[in-house]
Amino acid sequence: MRILVLSRAVVGPQMASPGVRAYQLAGALGRALPGAEITLAVPGDRGEVTPPARNVGIRRYYDNGEALFLARQHDVTVSRNFPPQFVQLMGKTRLALDAFTPLFIEWMELSQRDILPKWRRTWMASNRWYLNMQLTLADFIFCADDRQRDLWIGMMMALDLVPPSVYARDPSLRQYIDVVPYGVPQQPLRPAGPVLKGVVPGIAPGDRVLLWNGGITEWNDTETLLRAMAQLAGRRPDVKLVFMGVNHPDFAFGPNAGVTRRTIELAEELGLKDRTVFFREGWVPYAEIDSYLAEADASVCLGYENLEARFAFRTRYVDLFRAQVPLLCTRGDVLAERVEREPLGITVPERDVDAVAAGIERLLDDAGFRESCRANLARVGAELSWDAAVQPLADFCARGESVALPARQRQLRAAFRGGVYFALKKACKSPPLHL
């Protein structure tokens, strides 16, 4: 069996969660299916990539034509999104769609940053047809949790992808759409040495570090966090907030884009930048993340109690679980509910500066609560190994068949939906405003 994991995001020394997920899924599939030949296809050349398992090879591709050529040579192709050209492959290779991100909702947020108001509806319509095409192409779909699964099943039913014949073959639909959460490596943290305390000017060896693990996105509420840090600065000069990176490897977010730029500007206005709040330039290399996690006393990530949160699976939280770093976060998403229930930290209402400040102080000062959180985090982290997470995808690959509608019944629909996507994308005349 030949399996292609086609990453559509950067895979290399510096990579964000989509690239990390493709890399780790390829490795986990290699270990689950030792007799399979697995190729991890990475876009362009962004540095050396060590194969994640012995039966995983690395191939680089530079355009959709090369991706199509690679997919033709494999029995299964796994990807976060497929180029429209993949309509040609339906019935010739099985396509597994990684739907771990509620892309339509994220694009809705980004449209407010990137698209002129008069073109937003056209831009979002093109994205809707694009997602409809993805769901139609897929022989198997996997997502991050059951809440997301319900969302995708509703869309699949609206697209007539779950007629009586499909339902009769699998009333649970688990063979068609299942859950593969974002996982963690099984090995313990391997810090290489100090990277923050006593290293970064302004952060003393005895300071308490709050880590913002990941980039700053349009659905993050950094203003509330910065105002809470301003409130703490006078009485708690030992508390320092570190944003791990502001140059996203996939160029989706950066220091000149939307909320990232406003966050840096507000930190300067409040007199916090490089004194209480620190922005790490660039992006932390994947091999160095453990060193940052090991120095964090707590972590923070704020957002809003909105539709994006309802269906989000905060991948940035999962490494914190593995590293046993207590978390302060906004209520609303699936993992935040677990943070509150277990507990793994503290949840707060949206836009509540006082609650954030009080929560930070409790995480840092209440030793008993912090140790209880860490014990719970150790248990949860052990549950989320990539090797356990990948099993439904490995089962699909091993089955050699799909319960989806036959490819010939979906192919014309997929081609039509791809065509409408192209037409609407061409009709949208708005440039990306943040560039």
GROMACS .gro file of C-alpha atoms in nm:
model
  435
    1MET     CA    1   0.000   0.000   0.000
    2ARG     CA    2   0.125   0.346  -0.092
    3ILE     CA    3   0.000   0.647   0.108
    4LEU     CA    4   0.067   1.013   0.028
    5VAL     CA    5   0.037   1.275   0.303
    6LEU     CA    6   0.015   1.597   0.104
    7SER     CA    7   0.094   1.895   0.324
    8ARG     CA    8  -0.046   2.225   0.200
    9ALA     CA    9   0.143   2.413   0.472
   10VAL     CA   10   0.514   2.463   0.535
   11VAL     CA   11   0.698   2.161   0.673
   12GLY     CA   12   1.052   2.229   0.787
   13PRO     CA   13   1.252   2.361   1.080
   14GLN     CA   14   0.987   2.630   1.133
   15MET     CA   15   0.626   2.520   1.095
   16ALA     CA   16   0.285   2.601   1.237
   17SER     CA   17   0.013   2.357   1.342
   18PRO     CA   18  -0.104   2.249   0.990
   19GLY     CA   19   0.253   2.160   0.891
   20VAL     CA   20   0.321   1.992   1.225
   21ARG     CA   21   0.001   1.789   1.188
   22ALA     CA   22   0.092   1.665   0.839
   23TYR     CA   23   0.441   1.572   0.960
   24GLN     CA   24   0.317   1.389   1.269
   25LEU     CA   25   0.030   1.213   1.087
   26ALA     CA   26   0.278   1.074   0.833
   27GLY     CA   27   0.494   0.940   1.115
   28ALA     CA   28   0.201   0.795   1.308
   29LEU     CA   29   0.067   0.625   0.992
   30GLY     CA   30   0.413   0.483   0.932
   31ARG     CA   31   0.417   0.326   1.278
   32ALA     CA   32   0.055   0.205   1.258
   33LEU     CA   33   0.104   0.052   0.910
   34PRO     CA   34   0.465  -0.070   0.906
   35GLY     CA   35   0.414  -0.253   0.577
   36ALA     CA   36   0.298   0.061   0.397
   37GLU     CA   37   0.514   0.292   0.187
   38ILE     CA   38   0.437   0.648   0.293
   39THR     CA   39   0.537   0.972   0.124
   40LEU     CA   40   0.521   1.308   0.298
   41ALA     CA   41   0.494   1.571   0.023
   42VAL     CA   42   0.598   1.919   0.137
   43PRO     CA   43   0.550   2.246  -0.055
   44GLY     CA   44   0.877   2.399  -0.176
   45ASP     CA   45   1.207   2.388   0.008
   46ARG     CA   46   1.191   2.547   0.353
   47GLY     CA   47   1.484   2.357   0.504
   48GLU     CA   48   1.588   2.005   0.591
   49VAL     CA   49   1.312   1.765   0.700
   50THR     CA   50   1.396   1.448   0.894
   51PRO     CA   51   1.154   1.164   0.805
   52PRO     CA   52   0.917   1.105   1.100
   53ALA     CA   53   0.927   0.724   1.065
   54ARG     CA   54   1.144   0.464   0.892
   55ASN     CA   55   0.891   0.394   0.615
   56VAL     CA   56   0.821   0.762   0.542
   57GLY     CA   57   0.997   0.935   0.254
   58ILE     CA   58   1.006   1.311   0.192
   59ARG     CA   59   0.919   1.460  -0.148
   60ARG     CA   60   0.902   1.826  -0.241
   61TYR     CA   61   0.646   1.969  -0.481
   62TYR     CA   62   0.618   2.319  -0.624
   63ASP     CA   63   0.273   2.343  -0.783
   64ASN     CA   64  -0.062   2.168  -0.807
   65GLY     CA   65   0.047   1.982  -1.120
   66GLU     CA   66   0.329   1.814  -0.930
   67ALA     CA   67   0.092   1.735  -0.642
   68LEU     CA   68  -0.145   1.568  -0.890
   69PHE     CA   69   0.143   1.365  -1.037
   70LEU     CA   70   0.245   1.244  -0.690
   71ALA     CA   71  -0.111   1.151  -0.591
   72ARG     CA   72  -0.154   0.939  -0.905
   73GLN     CA   73   0.124   0.713  -0.777
   74HIS     CA   74  -0.043   0.639  -0.442
   75ASP     CA   75  -0.340   0.434  -0.325
   76VAL     CA   76  -0.449   0.691  -0.066
   77THR     CA   77  -0.387   1.067  -0.054
   78VAL     CA   78  -0.434   1.252   0.276
   79SER     CA   79  -0.453   1.631   0.274
   80ARG     CA   80  -0.605   1.932   0.445
   81ASN     CA   81  -0.734   2.050   0.108
   82PHE     CA   82  -0.717   1.915  -0.244
   83PRO     CA   83  -0.653   2.123  -0.557
   84PRO     CA   84  -0.952   2.121  -0.795
   85GLN     CA   85  -0.738   1.919  -1.040
   86PHE     CA   86  -0.782   1.620  -0.807
   87VAL     CA   87  -1.129   1.564  -0.956
   88GLN     CA   88  -0.936   1.362  -1.217
   89LEU     CA   89  -0.823   1.118  -0.947
   90MET     CA   90  -1.166   1.023  -0.813
   91GLY     CA   91  -1.204   0.647  -0.834
   92LYS     CA   92  -0.831   0.602  -0.905
   93THR     CA   93  -0.693   0.690  -0.561
   94ARG     CA   94  -0.884   0.727  -0.236
   95LEU     CA   95  -0.888   1.078  -0.091
   96ALA     CA   96  -0.888   1.140   0.285
   97LEU     CA   97  -0.972   1.499   0.386
   98ASP     CA   98  -0.822   1.641   0.705
   99ALA     CA   99  -1.097   1.874   0.828
  100PHE     CA  100  -0.941   1.957   1.166
  101THR     CA  101  -0.998   2.331   1.118
  102PRO     CA  102  -1.341   2.497   1.067
  103LEU     CA  103  -1.199   2.686   0.770
  104PHE     CA  104  -1.516   2.863   0.662
  105ILE     CA  105  -1.550   3.036   0.998
  106GLU     CA  106  -1.182   3.132   1.006
  107TRP     CA  107  -1.212   3.274   0.654
  108MET     CA  108  -1.513   3.476   0.770
  109GLU     CA  109  -1.289   3.637   1.032
  110LEU     CA  110  -1.006   3.693   0.783
  111SER     CA  111  -1.242   3.849   0.528
  112GLN     CA  112  -1.282   4.145   0.762
  113ARG     CA  113  -0.905   4.199   0.751
  114ASP     CA  114  -0.820   4.108   0.393
  115ILE     CA  115  -1.118   4.182   0.170
  116LEU     CA  116  -1.286   4.509   0.075
  117PRO     CA  117  -1.642   4.519   0.217
  118LYS     CA  118  -1.813   4.517  -0.124
  119TRP     CA  119  -1.629   4.195  -0.221
  120ARG     CA  120  -1.661   3.998   0.104
  121ARG     CA  121  -1.976   3.816   0.006
  122THR     CA  122  -1.825   3.709  -0.327
  123TRP     CA  123  -1.502   3.598  -0.159
  124MET     CA  124  -1.687   3.396   0.103
  125ALA     CA  125  -1.914   3.243  -0.162
  126SER     CA  126  -1.605   3.121  -0.348
  127ASN     CA  127  -1.477   2.965  -0.024
  128ARG     CA  128  -1.810   2.794   0.037
  129TRP     CA  129  -1.800   2.630  -0.307
  130TYR     CA  130  -1.438   2.534  -0.243
  131LEU     CA  131  -1.532   2.353   0.080
  132ASN     CA  132  -1.830   2.191  -0.090
  133MET     CA  133  -1.588   2.057  -0.352
  134GLN     CA  134  -1.354   1.924  -0.079
  135LEU     CA  135  -1.635   1.733   0.092
  136THR     CA  136  -1.751   1.593  -0.241
  137LEU     CA  137  -1.403   1.474  -0.339
  138ALA     CA  138  -1.342   1.294  -0.010
  139ASP     CA  139  -1.373   0.919   0.034
  140PHE     CA  140  -1.304   0.970   0.405
  141ILE     CA  141  -1.310   1.278   0.628
  142PHE     CA  142  -1.153   1.321   0.969
  143CYS     CA  143  -1.172   1.613   1.210
  144ALA     CA  144  -1.053   1.711   1.558
  145ASP     CA  145  -1.354   1.640   1.782
  146ASP     CA  146  -1.717   1.531   1.781
  147ARG     CA  147  -1.850   1.887   1.781
  148GLN     CA  148  -1.667   1.952   1.454
  149ARG     CA  149  -1.790   1.616   1.327
  150ASP     CA  150  -2.151   1.725   1.379
  151LEU     CA  151  -2.079   2.044   1.183
  152TRP     CA  152  -1.931   1.855   0.889
  153ILE     CA  153  -2.206   1.590   0.889
  154GLY     CA  154  -2.465   1.867   0.859
  155MET     CA  155  -2.281   2.009   0.559
  156MET     CA  156  -2.247   1.664   0.402
  157MET     CA  157  -2.620   1.600   0.438
  158ALA     CA  158  -2.702   1.936   0.282
  159LEU     CA  159  -2.480   1.839  -0.015
  160ASP     CA  160  -2.663   1.503  -0.053
  161LEU     CA  161  -2.348   1.309   0.029
  162VAL     CA  162  -2.533   1.095   0.285
  163PRO     CA  163  -2.823   0.942   0.089
  164PRO     CA  164  -2.999   0.621   0.209
  165SER     CA  165  -2.743   0.399   0.035
  166VAL     CA  166  -2.453   0.550   0.234
  167TYR     CA  167  -2.651   0.548   0.558
  168ALA     CA  168  -2.739   0.179   0.508
  169ARG     CA  169  -2.372   0.086   0.468
  170ASP     CA  170  -2.274   0.261   0.793
  171PRO     CA  171  -2.550   0.417   1.009
  172SER     CA  172  -2.285   0.557   1.248
  173LEU     CA  173  -2.098   0.721   0.954
  174ARG     CA  174  -1.773   0.648   1.144
  175GLN     CA  175  -1.629   0.480   0.833
  176TYR     CA  176  -1.702   0.798   0.637
  177ILE     CA  177  -1.621   1.071   0.890
  178ASP     CA  178  -1.439   1.016   1.219
  179VAL     CA  179  -1.230   1.197   1.479
  180VAL     CA  180  -0.849   1.227   1.467
  181PRO     CA  181  -0.758   1.492   1.725
  182TYR     CA  182  -0.442   1.698   1.716
  183GLY     CA  183  -0.192   1.494   1.915
  184VAL     CA  184   0.138   1.521   2.099
  185PRO     CA  185   0.468   1.333   2.073
  186GLN     CA  186   0.497   1.050   2.324
  187GLN     CA  187   0.844   1.141   2.448
  188PRO     CA  188   0.882   1.375   2.749
  189LEU     CA  189   1.003   1.733   2.712
  190ARG     CA  190   1.361   1.769   2.596
  191PRO     CA  191   1.465   2.126   2.672
  192ALA     CA  192   1.808   2.225   2.542
  193GLY     CA  193   1.870   2.501   2.793
  194PRO     CA  194   1.750   2.848   2.897
  195VAL     CA  195   1.587   3.055   2.622
  196LEU     CA  196   1.396   3.318   2.822
  197LYS     CA  197   1.483   3.362   3.190
  198GLY     CA  198   1.817   3.533   3.224
  199VAL     CA  199   1.858   3.523   2.845
  200VAL     CA  200   1.610   3.776   2.706
  201PRO     CA  201   1.693   4.132   2.821
  202GLY     CA  202   1.423   4.234   3.067
  203ILE     CA  203   1.339   3.880   3.185
  204ALA     CA  204   1.532   3.798   3.503
  205PRO     CA  205   1.612   3.441   3.615
  206GLY     CA  206   1.356   3.466   3.897
  207ASP     CA  207   1.070   3.614   3.691
  208ARG     CA  208   0.742   3.429   3.630
  209VAL     CA  209   0.679   3.373   3.259
  210LEU     CA  210   0.339   3.359   3.091
  211LEU     CA  211   0.364   3.200   2.747
  212TRP     CA  212   0.143   3.281   2.449
  213ASN     CA  213   0.201   2.955   2.263
  214GLY     CA  214   0.167   3.026   1.890
  215GLY     CA  215   0.081   3.312   1.661
  216ILE     CA  216  -0.164   3.599   1.706
  217THR     CA  217  -0.473   3.544   1.492
  218GLU     CA  218  -0.781   3.747   1.407
  219TRP     CA  219  -0.986   3.544   1.654
  220ASN     CA  220  -0.753   3.615   1.948
  221ASP     CA  221  -0.833   3.883   2.207
  222THR     CA  222  -0.492   4.025   2.292
  223GLU     CA  223  -0.628   4.366   2.396
  224THR     CA  224  -0.791   4.225   2.711
  225LEU     CA  225  -0.470   4.040   2.797
  226LEU     CA  226  -0.249   4.347   2.752
  227ARG     CA  227  -0.479   4.560   2.965
  228ALA     CA  228  -0.467   4.291   3.235
  229MET     CA  229  -0.086   4.295   3.213
  230ALA     CA  230  -0.091   4.674   3.251
  231GLN     CA  231  -0.303   4.630   3.562
  232LEU     CA  232  -0.054   4.380   3.704
  233ALA     CA  233   0.262   4.565   3.605
  234GLY     CA  234   0.268   4.800   3.905
  235ARG     CA  235   0.224   4.536   4.174
  236ARG     CA  236   0.376   4.233   3.998
  237PRO     CA  237   0.691   4.343   3.813
  238ASP     CA  238   0.807   3.979   3.815
  239VAL     CA  239   0.529   3.868   3.577
  240LYS     CA  240   0.638   3.868   3.212
  241LEU     CA  241   0.433   3.777   2.905
  242VAL     CA  242   0.607   3.626   2.602
  243PHE     CA  243   0.451   3.591   2.255
  244MET     CA  244   0.645   3.302   2.100
  245GLY     CA  245   0.642   3.425   1.741
  246VAL     CA  246   0.496   3.692   1.516
  247ASN     CA  247   0.605   3.572   1.169
  248HIS     CA  248   0.377   3.282   1.074
  249PRO     CA  249   0.560   3.031   0.848
  250ASP     CA  250   0.264   3.019   0.606
  251PHE     CA  251   0.248   3.402   0.585
  252ALA     CA  252  -0.114   3.404   0.706
  253PHE     CA  253  -0.031   3.626   1.004
  254GLY     CA  254   0.263   3.855   1.066
  255PRO     CA  255   0.378   4.174   1.235
  256ASN     CA  256   0.211   4.391   0.971
  257ALA     CA  257  -0.118   4.202   0.960
  258GLY     CA  258  -0.438   4.291   1.144
  259VAL     CA  259  -0.452   4.196   1.508
  260THR     CA  260  -0.079   4.114   1.528
  261ARG     CA  261   0.013   4.471   1.433
  262ARG     CA  262  -0.249   4.617   1.669
  263THR     CA  263  -0.118   4.400   1.954
  264ILE     CA  264   0.237   4.527   1.911
  265GLU     CA  265   0.114   4.887   1.884
  266LEU     CA  266  -0.102   4.858   2.197
  267ALA     CA  267   0.187   4.707   2.396
  268GLU     CA  268   0.394   5.011   2.300
  269GLU     CA  269   0.110   5.254   2.388
  270LEU     CA  270   0.071   5.097   2.733
  271GLY     CA  271   0.445   5.109   2.797
  272LEU     CA  272   0.466   4.729   2.823
  273LYS     CA  273   0.675   4.631   2.522
  274ASP     CA  274   1.020   4.494   2.614
  275ARG     CA  275   0.949   4.564   2.981
  276THR     CA  276   0.654   4.343   3.074
  277VAL     CA  277   0.550   4.207   2.734
  278PHE     CA  278   0.795   4.053   2.489
  279PHE     CA  279   0.748   3.955   2.124
  280ARG     CA  280   0.986   3.692   1.988
  281GLU     CA  281   1.085   3.789   1.635
  282GLY     CA  282   1.040   3.528   1.366
  283TRP     CA  283   0.897   3.189   1.462
  284VAL     CA  284   1.030   2.940   1.718
  285PRO     CA  285   1.184   2.639   1.537
  286TYR     CA  286   0.989   2.321   1.601
  287ALA     CA  287   1.293   2.154   1.759
  288GLU     CA  288   1.322   2.436   2.017
  289ILE     CA  289   0.961   2.452   2.139
  290ASP     CA  290   1.030   2.221   2.434
  291SER     CA  291   1.280   2.471   2.573
  292TYR     CA  292   1.015   2.746   2.579
  293LEU     CA  293   0.750   2.518   2.728
  294ALA     CA  294   0.989   2.407   3.001
  295GLU     CA  295   1.042   2.768   3.119
  296ALA     CA  296   0.674   2.866   3.123
  297ASP     CA  297   0.510   2.905   3.464
  298ALA     CA  298   0.169   2.933   3.298
  299SER     CA  299   0.017   2.998   2.957
  300VAL     CA  300  -0.252   3.234   2.832
  301CYS     CA  301  -0.473   3.241   2.523
  302LEU     CA  302  -0.776   3.465   2.496
  303GLY     CA  303  -1.047   3.480   2.234
  304TYR     CA  304  -1.420   3.542   2.214
  305GLU     CA  305  -1.730   3.338   2.296
  306ASN     CA  306  -1.844   3.329   1.932
  307LEU     CA  307  -1.902   3.088   1.645
  308GLU     CA  308  -1.531   3.046   1.579
  309ALA     CA  309  -1.478   2.931   1.939
  310ARG     CA  310  -1.778   2.699   1.922
  311PHE     CA  311  -1.611   2.480   1.658
  312ALA     CA  312  -1.243   2.547   1.726
  313PHE     CA  313  -0.997   2.287   1.849
  314ARG     CA  314  -0.715   2.500   1.993
  315THR     CA  315  -0.410   2.310   1.872
  316ARG     CA  316  -0.182   2.544   2.068
  317TYR     CA  317  -0.330   2.404   2.392
  318VAL     CA  318  -0.224   2.047   2.324
  319ASP     CA  319   0.150   2.106   2.364
  320LEU     CA  320   0.071   2.281   2.692
  321PHE     CA  321  -0.108   1.968   2.810
  322ARG     CA  322   0.198   1.759   2.728
  323ALA     CA  323   0.429   2.008   2.901
  324GLN     CA  324   0.199   2.026   3.207
  325VAL     CA  325   0.175   2.407   3.182
  326PRO     CA  326  -0.146   2.537   3.350
  327LEU     CA  327  -0.356   2.748   3.115
  328LEU     CA  328  -0.574   3.057   3.138
  329CYS     CA  329  -0.817   3.082   2.846
  330THR     CA  330  -1.151   3.222   2.737
  331ARG     CA  331  -1.461   3.004   2.768
  332GLY     CA  332  -1.641   2.869   2.464
  333ASP     CA  333  -1.436   2.606   2.282
  334VAL     CA  334  -1.418   2.230   2.340
  335LEU     CA  335  -1.077   2.230   2.505
  336ALA     CA  336  -1.163   2.532   2.723
  337GLU     CA  337  -1.452   2.328   2.861
  338ARG     CA  338  -1.204   2.057   2.950
  339VAL     CA  339  -0.969   2.312   3.108
  340GLU     CA  340  -1.253   2.418   3.336
  341ARG     CA  341  -1.391   2.069   3.405
  342GLU     CA  342  -1.073   1.874   3.485
  343PRO     CA  343  -0.936   2.138   3.586
  344LEU     CA  344  -0.630   2.210   3.372
  345GLY     CA  345  -0.620   2.580   3.452
  346ILE     CA  346  -0.867   2.868   3.464
  347THR     CA  347  -1.131   2.985   3.217
  348VAL     CA  348  -1.259   3.343   3.205
  349PRO     CA  349  -1.546   3.529   3.035
  350GLU     CA  350  -1.461   3.716   2.717
  351ARG     CA  351  -1.325   4.073   2.745
  352ASP     CA  352  -1.304   4.063   3.127
  353VAL     CA  353  -0.979   4.239   3.220
  354ASP     CA  354  -1.024   4.197   3.598
  355ALA     CA  355  -1.095   3.823   3.564
  356VAL     CA  356  -0.784   3.776   3.350
  357ALA     CA  357  -0.560   3.961   3.598
  358ALA     CA  358  -0.703   3.766   3.892
  359GLY     CA  359  -0.673   3.436   3.703
  360ILE     CA  360  -0.307   3.500   3.620
  361GLU     CA  361  -0.226   3.572   3.984
  362ARG     CA  362  -0.405   3.257   4.101
  363LEU     CA  363  -0.219   3.040   3.851
  364LEU     CA  364   0.112   3.182   3.966
  365ASP     CA  365   0.047   3.210   4.342
  366ASP     CA  366  -0.183   2.921   4.436
  367ALA     CA  367   0.073   2.639   4.452
  368GLY     CA  368  -0.181   2.372   4.549
  369PHE     CA  369  -0.413   2.456   4.261
  370ARG     CA  370  -0.122   2.474   4.017
  371GLU     CA  371   0.010   2.132   4.118
  372SER     CA  372  -0.340   1.981   4.091
  373CYS     CA  373  -0.366   2.123   3.738
  374ARG     CA  374  -0.029   1.978   3.648
  375ALA     CA  375  -0.126   1.631   3.766
  376ASN     CA  376  -0.442   1.649   3.553
  377LEU     CA  377  -0.244   1.781   3.257
  378ALA     CA  378  -0.006   1.485   3.277
  379ARG     CA  379  -0.301   1.246   3.249
  380VAL     CA  380  -0.463   1.432   2.959
  381GLY     CA  381  -0.135   1.467   2.771
  382ALA     CA  382  -0.085   1.091   2.786
  383GLU     CA  383  -0.427   1.040   2.622
  384LEU     CA  384  -0.342   1.256   2.321
  385SER     CA  385  -0.050   1.073   2.162
  386TRP     CA  386  -0.032   1.089   1.783
  387ASP     CA  387  -0.020   0.708   1.766
  388ALA     CA  388  -0.355   0.682   1.944
  389ALA     CA  389  -0.509   0.974   1.754
  390VAL     CA  390  -0.427   0.840   1.406
  391GLN     CA  391  -0.606   0.506   1.442
  392PRO     CA  392  -0.932   0.593   1.254
  393LEU     CA  393  -0.727   0.721   0.958
  394ALA     CA  394  -0.503   0.413   0.966
  395ASP     CA  395  -0.816   0.193   0.970
  396PHE     CA  396  -0.951   0.370   0.661
  397CYS     CA  397  -0.623   0.324   0.476
  398ALA     CA  398  -0.611  -0.046   0.569
  399ARG     CA  399  -0.974  -0.116   0.470
  400GLY     CA  400  -0.904  -0.054   0.105
  401GLU     CA  401  -1.255   0.075   0.038
  402SER     CA  402  -1.487   0.365   0.107
  403VAL     CA  403  -1.850   0.378   0.216
  404ALA     CA  404  -1.897   0.711   0.035
  405LEU     CA  405  -2.105   0.735  -0.280
  406PRO     CA  406  -1.921   0.581  -0.577
  407ALA     CA  407  -1.670   0.825  -0.725
  408ARG     CA  408  -1.851   0.841  -1.060
  409GLN     CA  409  -2.163   0.972  -0.881
  410ARG     CA  410  -1.965   1.243  -0.704
  411GLN     CA  411  -1.724   1.337  -0.981
  412LEU     CA  412  -1.951   1.560  -1.189
  413ARG     CA  413  -2.071   1.741  -0.877
  414ALA     CA  414  -1.714   1.795  -0.760
  415ALA     CA  415  -1.613   1.931  -1.102
  416PHE     CA  416  -1.912   2.169  -1.105
  417ARG     CA  417  -1.841   2.293  -0.754
  418GLY     CA  418  -1.476   2.346  -0.842
  419GLY     CA  419  -1.578   2.540  -1.151
  420VAL     CA  420  -1.806   2.772  -0.955
  421TYR     CA  421  -1.525   2.825  -0.703
  422PHE     CA  422  -1.286   2.931  -0.981
  423ALA     CA  423  -1.544   3.165  -1.135
  424LEU     CA  424  -1.623   3.338  -0.804
  425LYS     CA  425  -1.257   3.361  -0.709
  426LYS     CA  426  -1.184   3.532  -1.041
  427ALA     CA  427  -1.483   3.764  -0.996
  428CYS     CA  428  -1.357   3.887  -0.658
  429LYS     CA  429  -1.146   4.197  -0.731
  430SER     CA  430  -1.030   4.273  -0.377
  431PRO     CA  431  -0.657   4.247  -0.305
  432PRO     CA  432  -0.533   4.104   0.027
  433LEU     CA  433  -0.539   4.427   0.225
  434HIS     CA  434  -0.285   4.328   0.493
  435LEU     CA  435   0.004   4.281   0.250
   0.00000   0.00000   0.00000
